[in-house]
Coordinates of N, CA and C in Angstrom, one line a residue:
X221 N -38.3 -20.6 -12.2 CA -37.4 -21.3 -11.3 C -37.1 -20.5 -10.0
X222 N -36.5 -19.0 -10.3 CA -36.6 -18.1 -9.2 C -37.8 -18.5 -8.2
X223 N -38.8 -18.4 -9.2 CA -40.1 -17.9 -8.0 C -40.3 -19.5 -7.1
X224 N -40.0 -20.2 -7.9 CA -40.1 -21.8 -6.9 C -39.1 -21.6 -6.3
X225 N -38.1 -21.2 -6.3 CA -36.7 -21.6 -4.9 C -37.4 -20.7 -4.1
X226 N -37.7 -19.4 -4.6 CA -38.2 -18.4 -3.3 C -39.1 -18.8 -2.4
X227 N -40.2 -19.7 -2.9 CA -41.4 -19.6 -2.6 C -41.0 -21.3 -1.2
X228 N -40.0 -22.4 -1.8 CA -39.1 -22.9 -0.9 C -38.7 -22.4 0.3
X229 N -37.8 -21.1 0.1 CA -37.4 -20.9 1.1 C -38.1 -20.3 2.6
X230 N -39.4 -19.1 1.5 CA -40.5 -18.6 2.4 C -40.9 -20.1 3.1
X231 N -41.7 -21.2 2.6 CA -42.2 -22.5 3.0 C -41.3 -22.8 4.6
X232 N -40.2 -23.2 4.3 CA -38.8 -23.5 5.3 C -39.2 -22.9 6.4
X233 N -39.1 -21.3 6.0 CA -38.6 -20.6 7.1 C -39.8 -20.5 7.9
X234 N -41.4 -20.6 7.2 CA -42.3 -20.6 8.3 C -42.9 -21.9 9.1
X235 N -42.1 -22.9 8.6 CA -41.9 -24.4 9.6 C -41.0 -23.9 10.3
X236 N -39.8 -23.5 10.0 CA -38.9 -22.8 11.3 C -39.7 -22.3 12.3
X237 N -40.6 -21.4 11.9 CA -40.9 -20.2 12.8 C -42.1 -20.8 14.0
X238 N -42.6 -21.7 12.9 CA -43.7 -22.7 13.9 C -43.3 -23.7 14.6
X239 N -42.2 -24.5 14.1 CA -41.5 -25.3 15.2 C -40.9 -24.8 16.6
X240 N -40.6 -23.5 16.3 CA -39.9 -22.7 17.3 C -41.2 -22.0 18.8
X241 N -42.1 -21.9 17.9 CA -43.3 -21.0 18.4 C -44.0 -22.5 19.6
X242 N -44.2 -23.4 18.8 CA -44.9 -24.8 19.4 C -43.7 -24.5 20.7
X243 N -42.5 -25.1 20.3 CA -41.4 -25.1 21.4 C -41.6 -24.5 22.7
X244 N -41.8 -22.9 22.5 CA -41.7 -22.0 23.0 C -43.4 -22.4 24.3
X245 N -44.2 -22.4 23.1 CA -45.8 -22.9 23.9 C -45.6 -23.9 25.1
X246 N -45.1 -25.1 24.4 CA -44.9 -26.1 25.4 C -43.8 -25.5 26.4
X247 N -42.9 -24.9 26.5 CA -42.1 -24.7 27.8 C -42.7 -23.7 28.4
X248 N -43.4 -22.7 27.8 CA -44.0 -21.6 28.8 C -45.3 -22.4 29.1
X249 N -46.3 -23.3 28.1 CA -47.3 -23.4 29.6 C -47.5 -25.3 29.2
X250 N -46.6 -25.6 30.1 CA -46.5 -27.5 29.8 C -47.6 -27.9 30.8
X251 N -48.4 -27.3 31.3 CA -49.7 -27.5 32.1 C -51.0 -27.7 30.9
X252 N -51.0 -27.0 29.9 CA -51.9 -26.9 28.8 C -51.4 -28.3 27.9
X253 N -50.3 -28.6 27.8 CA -50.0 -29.5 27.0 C -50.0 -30.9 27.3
X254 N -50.4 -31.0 28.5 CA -50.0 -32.2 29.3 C -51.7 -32.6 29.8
X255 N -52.6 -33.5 29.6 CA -53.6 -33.7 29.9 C -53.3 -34.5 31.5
X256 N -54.2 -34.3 32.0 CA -54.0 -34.7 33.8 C -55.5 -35.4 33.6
X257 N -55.1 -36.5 34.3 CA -56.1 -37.5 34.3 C -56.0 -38.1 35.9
X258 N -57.1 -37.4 36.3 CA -57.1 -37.5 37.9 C -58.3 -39.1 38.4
X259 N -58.0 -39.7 39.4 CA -58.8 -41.1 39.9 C -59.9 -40.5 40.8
X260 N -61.2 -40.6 40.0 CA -62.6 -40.5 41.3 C -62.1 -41.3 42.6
X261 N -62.3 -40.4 43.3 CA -62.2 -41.2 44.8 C -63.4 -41.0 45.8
X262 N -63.8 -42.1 46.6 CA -64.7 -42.2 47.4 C -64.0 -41.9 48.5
X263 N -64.6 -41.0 49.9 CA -64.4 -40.7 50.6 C -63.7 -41.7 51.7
X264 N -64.6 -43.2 51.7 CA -64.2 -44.4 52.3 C -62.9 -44.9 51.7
X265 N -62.5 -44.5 50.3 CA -60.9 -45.3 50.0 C -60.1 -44.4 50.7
X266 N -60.0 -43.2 51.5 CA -59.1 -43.1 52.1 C -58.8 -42.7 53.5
X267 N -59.2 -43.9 54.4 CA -59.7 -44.5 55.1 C -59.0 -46.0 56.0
X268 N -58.4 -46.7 56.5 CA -58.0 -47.9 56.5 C -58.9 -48.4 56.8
X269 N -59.0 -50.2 56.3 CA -60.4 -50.7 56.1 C -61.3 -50.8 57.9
X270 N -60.6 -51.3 58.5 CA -60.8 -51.4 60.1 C -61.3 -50.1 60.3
X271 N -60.8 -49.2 60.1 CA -61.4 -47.6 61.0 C -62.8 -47.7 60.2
X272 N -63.1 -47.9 59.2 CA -64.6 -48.6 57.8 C -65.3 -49.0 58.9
X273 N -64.6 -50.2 59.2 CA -65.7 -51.5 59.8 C -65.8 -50.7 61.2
X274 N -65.7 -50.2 61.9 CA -65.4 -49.6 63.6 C -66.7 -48.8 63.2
X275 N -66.5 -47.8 62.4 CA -67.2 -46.6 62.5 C -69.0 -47.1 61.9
X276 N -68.8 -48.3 60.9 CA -69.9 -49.1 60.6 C -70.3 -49.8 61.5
X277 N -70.1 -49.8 62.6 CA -70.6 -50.6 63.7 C -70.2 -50.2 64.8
X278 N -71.7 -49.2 65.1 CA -71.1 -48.1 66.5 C -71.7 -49.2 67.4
X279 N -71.1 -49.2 68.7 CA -71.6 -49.6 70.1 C -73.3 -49.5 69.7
X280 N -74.1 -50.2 70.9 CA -75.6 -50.4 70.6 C -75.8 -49.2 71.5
X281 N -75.2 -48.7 72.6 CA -75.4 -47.6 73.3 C -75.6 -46.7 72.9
X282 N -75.3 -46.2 71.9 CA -75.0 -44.8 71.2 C -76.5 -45.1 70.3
X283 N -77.4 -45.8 70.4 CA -79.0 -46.0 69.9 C -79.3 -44.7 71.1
X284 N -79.2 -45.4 72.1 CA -79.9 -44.4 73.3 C -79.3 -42.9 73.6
X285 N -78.9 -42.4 72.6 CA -78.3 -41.1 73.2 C -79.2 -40.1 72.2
X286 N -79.6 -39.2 72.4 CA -79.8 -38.1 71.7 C -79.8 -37.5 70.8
X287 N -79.4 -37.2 69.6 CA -79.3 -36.0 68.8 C -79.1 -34.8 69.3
X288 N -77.8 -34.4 69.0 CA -77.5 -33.1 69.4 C -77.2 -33.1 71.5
X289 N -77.6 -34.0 72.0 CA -77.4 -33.7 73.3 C -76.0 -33.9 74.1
X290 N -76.2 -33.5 75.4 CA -74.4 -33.5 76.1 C -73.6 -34.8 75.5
X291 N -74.3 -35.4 75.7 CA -73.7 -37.2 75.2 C -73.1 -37.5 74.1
X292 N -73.8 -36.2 72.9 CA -73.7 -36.7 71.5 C -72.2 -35.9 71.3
X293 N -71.1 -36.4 71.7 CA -70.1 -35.6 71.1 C -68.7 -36.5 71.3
X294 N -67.7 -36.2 70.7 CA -66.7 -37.5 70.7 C -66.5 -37.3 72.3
X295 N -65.8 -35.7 72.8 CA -66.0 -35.9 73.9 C -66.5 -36.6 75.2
X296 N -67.6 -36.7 74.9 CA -68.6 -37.4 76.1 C -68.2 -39.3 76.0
X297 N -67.6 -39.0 74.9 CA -67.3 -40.6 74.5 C -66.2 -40.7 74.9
X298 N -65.4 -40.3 75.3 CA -63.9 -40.2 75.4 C -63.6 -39.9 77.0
X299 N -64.5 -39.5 77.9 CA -65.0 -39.5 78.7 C -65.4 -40.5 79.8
X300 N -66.3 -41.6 78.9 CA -66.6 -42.8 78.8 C -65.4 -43.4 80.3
X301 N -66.2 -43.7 81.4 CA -64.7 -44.3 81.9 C -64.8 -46.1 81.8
X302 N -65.4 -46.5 81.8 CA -65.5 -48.0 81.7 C -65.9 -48.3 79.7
X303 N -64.7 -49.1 78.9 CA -65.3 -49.0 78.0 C -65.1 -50.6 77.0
X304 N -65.3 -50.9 76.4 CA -65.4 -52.4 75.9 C -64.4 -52.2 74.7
X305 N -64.4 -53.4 74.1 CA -63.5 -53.1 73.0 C -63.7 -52.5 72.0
X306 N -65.2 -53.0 71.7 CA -65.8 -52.3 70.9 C -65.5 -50.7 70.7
X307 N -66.4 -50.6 71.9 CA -66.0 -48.8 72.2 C -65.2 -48.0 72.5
X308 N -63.9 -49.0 72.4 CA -62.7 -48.3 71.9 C -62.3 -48.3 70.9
X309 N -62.8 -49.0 70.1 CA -62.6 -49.6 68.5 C -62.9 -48.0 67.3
X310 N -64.3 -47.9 68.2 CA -64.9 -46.7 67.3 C -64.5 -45.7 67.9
X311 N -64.4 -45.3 69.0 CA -63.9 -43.8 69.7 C -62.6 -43.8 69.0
X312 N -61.6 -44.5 68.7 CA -60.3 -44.8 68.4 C -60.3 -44.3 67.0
X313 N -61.1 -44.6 66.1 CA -61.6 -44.7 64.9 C -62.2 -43.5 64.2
X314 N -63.2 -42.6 65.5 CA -63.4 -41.0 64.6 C -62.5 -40.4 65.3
X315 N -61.6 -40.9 65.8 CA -60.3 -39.5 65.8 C -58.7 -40.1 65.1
X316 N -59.2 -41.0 64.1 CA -58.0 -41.5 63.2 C -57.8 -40.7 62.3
X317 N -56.2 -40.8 62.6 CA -55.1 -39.7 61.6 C -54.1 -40.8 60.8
X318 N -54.8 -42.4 61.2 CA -54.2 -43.4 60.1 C -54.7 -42.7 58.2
X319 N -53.5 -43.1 57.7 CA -54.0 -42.8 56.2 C -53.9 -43.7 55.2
X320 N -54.4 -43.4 53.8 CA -53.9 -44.6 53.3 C -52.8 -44.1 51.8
X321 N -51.4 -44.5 52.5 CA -50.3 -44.1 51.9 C -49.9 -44.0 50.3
X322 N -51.0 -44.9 49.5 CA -50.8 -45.1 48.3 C -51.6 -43.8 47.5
X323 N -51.9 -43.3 48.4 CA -52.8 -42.2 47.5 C -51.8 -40.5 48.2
X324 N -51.0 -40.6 48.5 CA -49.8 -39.3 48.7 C -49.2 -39.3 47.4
X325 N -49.5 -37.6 47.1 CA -49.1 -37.3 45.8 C -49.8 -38.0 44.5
X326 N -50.8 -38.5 44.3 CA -51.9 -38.8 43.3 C -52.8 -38.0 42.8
X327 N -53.3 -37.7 42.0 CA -54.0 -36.9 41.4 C -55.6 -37.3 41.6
X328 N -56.0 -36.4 41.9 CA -57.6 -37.0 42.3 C -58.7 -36.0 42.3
X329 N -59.9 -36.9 42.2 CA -61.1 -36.0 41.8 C -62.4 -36.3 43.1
X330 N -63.1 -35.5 44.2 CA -63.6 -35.9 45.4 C -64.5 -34.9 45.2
X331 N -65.7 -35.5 45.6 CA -66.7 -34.7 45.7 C -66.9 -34.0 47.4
X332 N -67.0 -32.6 47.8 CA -67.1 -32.8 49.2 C -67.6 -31.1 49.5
X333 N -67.5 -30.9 50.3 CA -67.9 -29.8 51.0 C -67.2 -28.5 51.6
X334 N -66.9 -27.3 51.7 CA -66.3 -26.7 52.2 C -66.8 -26.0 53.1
X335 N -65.7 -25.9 54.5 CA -65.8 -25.4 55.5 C -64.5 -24.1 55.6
X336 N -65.2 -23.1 55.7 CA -64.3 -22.4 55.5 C -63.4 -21.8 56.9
X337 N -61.8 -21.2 56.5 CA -61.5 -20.8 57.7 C -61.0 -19.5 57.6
X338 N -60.3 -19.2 56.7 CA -59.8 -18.1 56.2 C -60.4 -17.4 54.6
X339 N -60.3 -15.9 55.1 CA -60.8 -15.7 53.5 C -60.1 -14.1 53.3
X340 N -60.2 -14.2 52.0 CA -59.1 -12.5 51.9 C -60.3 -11.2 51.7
X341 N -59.8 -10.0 51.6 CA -60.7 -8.8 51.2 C -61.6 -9.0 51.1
X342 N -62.0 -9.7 49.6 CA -63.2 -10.0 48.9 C -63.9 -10.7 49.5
X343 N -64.0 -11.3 50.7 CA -64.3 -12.6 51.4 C -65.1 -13.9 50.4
X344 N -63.3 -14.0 49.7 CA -63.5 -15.1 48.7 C -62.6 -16.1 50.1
X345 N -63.2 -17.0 50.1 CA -62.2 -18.5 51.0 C -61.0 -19.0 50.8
X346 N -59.9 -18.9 50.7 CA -58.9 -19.1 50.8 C -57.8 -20.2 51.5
X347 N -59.1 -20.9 52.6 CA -58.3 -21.8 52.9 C -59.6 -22.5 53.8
X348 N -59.1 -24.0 53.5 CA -60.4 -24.3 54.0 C -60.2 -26.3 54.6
X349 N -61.4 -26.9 55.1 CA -61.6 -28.6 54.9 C -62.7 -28.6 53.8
X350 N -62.3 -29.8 53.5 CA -63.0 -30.2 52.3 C -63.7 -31.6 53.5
X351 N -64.9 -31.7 53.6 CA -65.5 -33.0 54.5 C -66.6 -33.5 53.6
X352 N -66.9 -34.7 53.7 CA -67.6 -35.4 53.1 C -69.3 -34.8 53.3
X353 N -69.6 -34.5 54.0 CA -70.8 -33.8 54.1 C -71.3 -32.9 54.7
X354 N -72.8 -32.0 54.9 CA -72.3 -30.8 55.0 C -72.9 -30.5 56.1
X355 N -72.1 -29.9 57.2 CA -72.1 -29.4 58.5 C -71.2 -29.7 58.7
X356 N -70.3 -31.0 59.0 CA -69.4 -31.5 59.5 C -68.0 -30.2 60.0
X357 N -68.2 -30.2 61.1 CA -66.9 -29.5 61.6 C -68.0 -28.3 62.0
X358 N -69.1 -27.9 61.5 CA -70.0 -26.8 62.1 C -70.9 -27.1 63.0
X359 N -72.1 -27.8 62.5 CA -72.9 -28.1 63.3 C -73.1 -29.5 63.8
X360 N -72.3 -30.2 63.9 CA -72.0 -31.6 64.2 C -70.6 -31.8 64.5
X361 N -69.9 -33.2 65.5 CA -68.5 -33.3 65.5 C -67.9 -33.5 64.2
X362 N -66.6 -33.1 63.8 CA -66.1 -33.5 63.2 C -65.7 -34.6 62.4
X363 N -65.5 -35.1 61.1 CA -65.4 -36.3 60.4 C -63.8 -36.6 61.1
X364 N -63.7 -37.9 61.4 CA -62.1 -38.4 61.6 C -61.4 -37.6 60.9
X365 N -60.1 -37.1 60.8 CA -59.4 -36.7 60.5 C -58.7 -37.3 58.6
X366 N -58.7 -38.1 58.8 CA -58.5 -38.9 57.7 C -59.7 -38.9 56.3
X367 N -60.4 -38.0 56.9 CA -62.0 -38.0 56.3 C -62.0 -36.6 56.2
X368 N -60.8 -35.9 56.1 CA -60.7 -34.1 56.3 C -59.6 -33.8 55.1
X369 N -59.9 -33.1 54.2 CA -58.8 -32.6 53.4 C -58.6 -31.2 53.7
X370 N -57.5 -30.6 53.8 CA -57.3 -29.0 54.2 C -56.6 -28.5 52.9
X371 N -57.4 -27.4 52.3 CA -56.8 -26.6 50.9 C -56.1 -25.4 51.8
X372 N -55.1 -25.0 50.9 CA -54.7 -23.6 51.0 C -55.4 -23.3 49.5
X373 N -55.6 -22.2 49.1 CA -56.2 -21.8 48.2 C -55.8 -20.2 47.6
X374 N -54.8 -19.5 47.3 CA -54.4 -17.9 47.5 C -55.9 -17.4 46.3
X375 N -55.8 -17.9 44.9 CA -56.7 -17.3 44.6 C -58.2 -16.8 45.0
X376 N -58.8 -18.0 45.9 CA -60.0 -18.0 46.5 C -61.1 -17.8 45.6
X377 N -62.1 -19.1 46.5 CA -63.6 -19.2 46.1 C -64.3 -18.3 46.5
X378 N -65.6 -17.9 45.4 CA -66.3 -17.8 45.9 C -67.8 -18.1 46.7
X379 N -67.9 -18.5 48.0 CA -68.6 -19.5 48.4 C -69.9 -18.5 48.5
X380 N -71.2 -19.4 48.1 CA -72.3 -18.4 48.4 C -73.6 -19.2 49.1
X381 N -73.1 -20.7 49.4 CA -73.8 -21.3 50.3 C -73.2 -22.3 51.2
X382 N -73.0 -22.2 52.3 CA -72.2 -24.3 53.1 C -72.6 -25.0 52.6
X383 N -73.9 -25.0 51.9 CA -74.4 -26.2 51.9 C -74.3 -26.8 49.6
X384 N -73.5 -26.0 49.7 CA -73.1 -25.8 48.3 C -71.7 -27.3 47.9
X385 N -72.3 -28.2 47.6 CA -71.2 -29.5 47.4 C -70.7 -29.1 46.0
X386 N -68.8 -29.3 45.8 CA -68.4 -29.4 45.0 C -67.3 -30.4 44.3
X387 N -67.1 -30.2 43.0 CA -65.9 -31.1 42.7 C -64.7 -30.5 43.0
X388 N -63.3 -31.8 43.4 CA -62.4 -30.9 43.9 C -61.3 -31.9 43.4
X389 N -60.5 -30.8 42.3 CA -59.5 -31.8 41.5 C -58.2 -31.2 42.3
X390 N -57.1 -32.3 42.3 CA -55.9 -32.0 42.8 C -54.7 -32.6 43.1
X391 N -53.6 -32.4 43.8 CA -52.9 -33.2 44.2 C -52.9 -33.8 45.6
X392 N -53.3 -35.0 45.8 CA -53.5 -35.3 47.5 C -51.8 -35.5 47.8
X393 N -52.5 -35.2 49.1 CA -50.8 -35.4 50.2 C -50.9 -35.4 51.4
X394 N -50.1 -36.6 52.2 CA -50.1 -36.8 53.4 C -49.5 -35.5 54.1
X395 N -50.9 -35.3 55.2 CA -50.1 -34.1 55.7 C -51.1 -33.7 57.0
X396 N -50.4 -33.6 58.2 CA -51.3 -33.5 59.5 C -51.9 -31.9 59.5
X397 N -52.6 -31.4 59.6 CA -53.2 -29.7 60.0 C -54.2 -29.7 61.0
X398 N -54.0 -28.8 62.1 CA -54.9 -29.0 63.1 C -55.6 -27.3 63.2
X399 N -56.9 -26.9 63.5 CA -58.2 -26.1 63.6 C -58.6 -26.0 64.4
X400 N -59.1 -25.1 65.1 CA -59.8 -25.2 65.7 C -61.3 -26.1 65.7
X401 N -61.5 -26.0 64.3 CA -62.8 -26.5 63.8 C -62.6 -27.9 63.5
X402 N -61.2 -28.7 63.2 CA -61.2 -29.8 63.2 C -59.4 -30.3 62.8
X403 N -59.3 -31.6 62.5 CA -57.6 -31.8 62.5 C -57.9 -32.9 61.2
X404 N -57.3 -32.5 59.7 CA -57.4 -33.1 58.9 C -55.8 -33.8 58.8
X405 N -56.0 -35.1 58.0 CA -55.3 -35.8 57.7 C -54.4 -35.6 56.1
X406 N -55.0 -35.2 55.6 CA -54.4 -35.3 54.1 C -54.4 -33.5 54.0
X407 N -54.0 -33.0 52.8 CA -54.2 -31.5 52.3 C -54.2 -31.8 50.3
X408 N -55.3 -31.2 50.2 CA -55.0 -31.1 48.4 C -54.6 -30.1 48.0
X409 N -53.9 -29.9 47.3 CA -53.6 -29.1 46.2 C -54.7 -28.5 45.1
X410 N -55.3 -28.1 44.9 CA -56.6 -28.2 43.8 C -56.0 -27.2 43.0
X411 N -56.2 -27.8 41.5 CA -56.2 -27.6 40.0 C -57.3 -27.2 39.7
X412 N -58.7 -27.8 40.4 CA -59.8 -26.9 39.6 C -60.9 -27.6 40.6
X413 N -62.0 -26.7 40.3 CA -63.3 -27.2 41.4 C -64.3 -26.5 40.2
X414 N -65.4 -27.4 40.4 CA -66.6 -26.4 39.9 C -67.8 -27.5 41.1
X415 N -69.2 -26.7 40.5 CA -70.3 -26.8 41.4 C -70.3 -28.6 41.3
X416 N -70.9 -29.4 42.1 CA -71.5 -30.8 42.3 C -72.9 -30.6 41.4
X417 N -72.9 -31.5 40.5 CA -74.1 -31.7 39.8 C -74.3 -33.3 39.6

């Protein structure tokens, strides 16, 4: 009978010790215990639908311009002194900083590219735009702003190609940041990235 009350109270006290331990887990790391379930997002849902349709239907003029020449730049468009409605529609349209509000502070998952702007010691990246494809903001004008996510990042990537597309999990948020390289509209927070496959 001894040895059953004892072997009771050993029992007890190591549900004690494990209820306490669990407790303890969950308040030091409630990031581990909490599954985060982030929404694929396409580049175009955050976007308003009009700046979509503008930018899907450039002026017929812009057939006749160049690749890469003086003309080809928002600049030269903006320039433009005589212009229709159209072609204010779209010039209006790649330098939109409209957003779309229901996605501030949501958790999300975006495939895109990084341009880097800052990077520490190690010349790991540290801070960067996340753009839908890859040159944008280097070798080409800039995506609309609204088509630009800006990370701060302290730990830092390490980038070993531009042309290197990745996943980019986080918290979005409405938030203006201007670059030299370009003026994004949102900024993520990122919880985790790995390579695009």
């Amino acid at each position: 009978m001894a040895l059953h009350c004892a072997y009771a109270r050993i029992s007890l006290f190591l549900r004690n010790i494990a209820g306490v331990l669990s407790l303890i887990f969950i308040v030091a790391f409630p990031s581990l215990c909490a599954a985060v379930e982030y929404t694929e997002v396409e580049w175009t849902d955050l976007m308003p639908k009009d700046d979509l349709d503008a930018l899907l239907a450039p002026p017929e003029y812009l057939n006749d311009i160049a690749d890469g020449s003086q003309q080809d730049s928002v600049a030269a468009l903006n320039q433009k002194e005589s212009v229709d409605a159209q072609t204010k529609r779209y010039r209006d349209a790649l330098s939109s900083t409209r957003v779309m509000q229901e996605f501030n502070g949501k958790q999300i998952r975006i495939p895109g590219y990084m341009v880097p702007l800052e990077q520490n010691d190690e010349r790991e990246v540290t801070a960067f735009f996340i753009v839908p494809y890859f040159g944008a903001c280097l070798h080409m004008p800039p995506p609309p702003p609204n088509q630009i996510l800006y990370v701060q990042y302290e730990d830092g990537i390490a980038l070993e190609a531009l042309q290197q597309p990745f996943w980019f999990e986080g918290t979005l948020n409405v938030a203006l940041n201007e670059n030299a390289l370009g003026t994004s509209a949102y900024t993520l927070n990122i919880d985790d990235y790995r390579l695009y496959e």
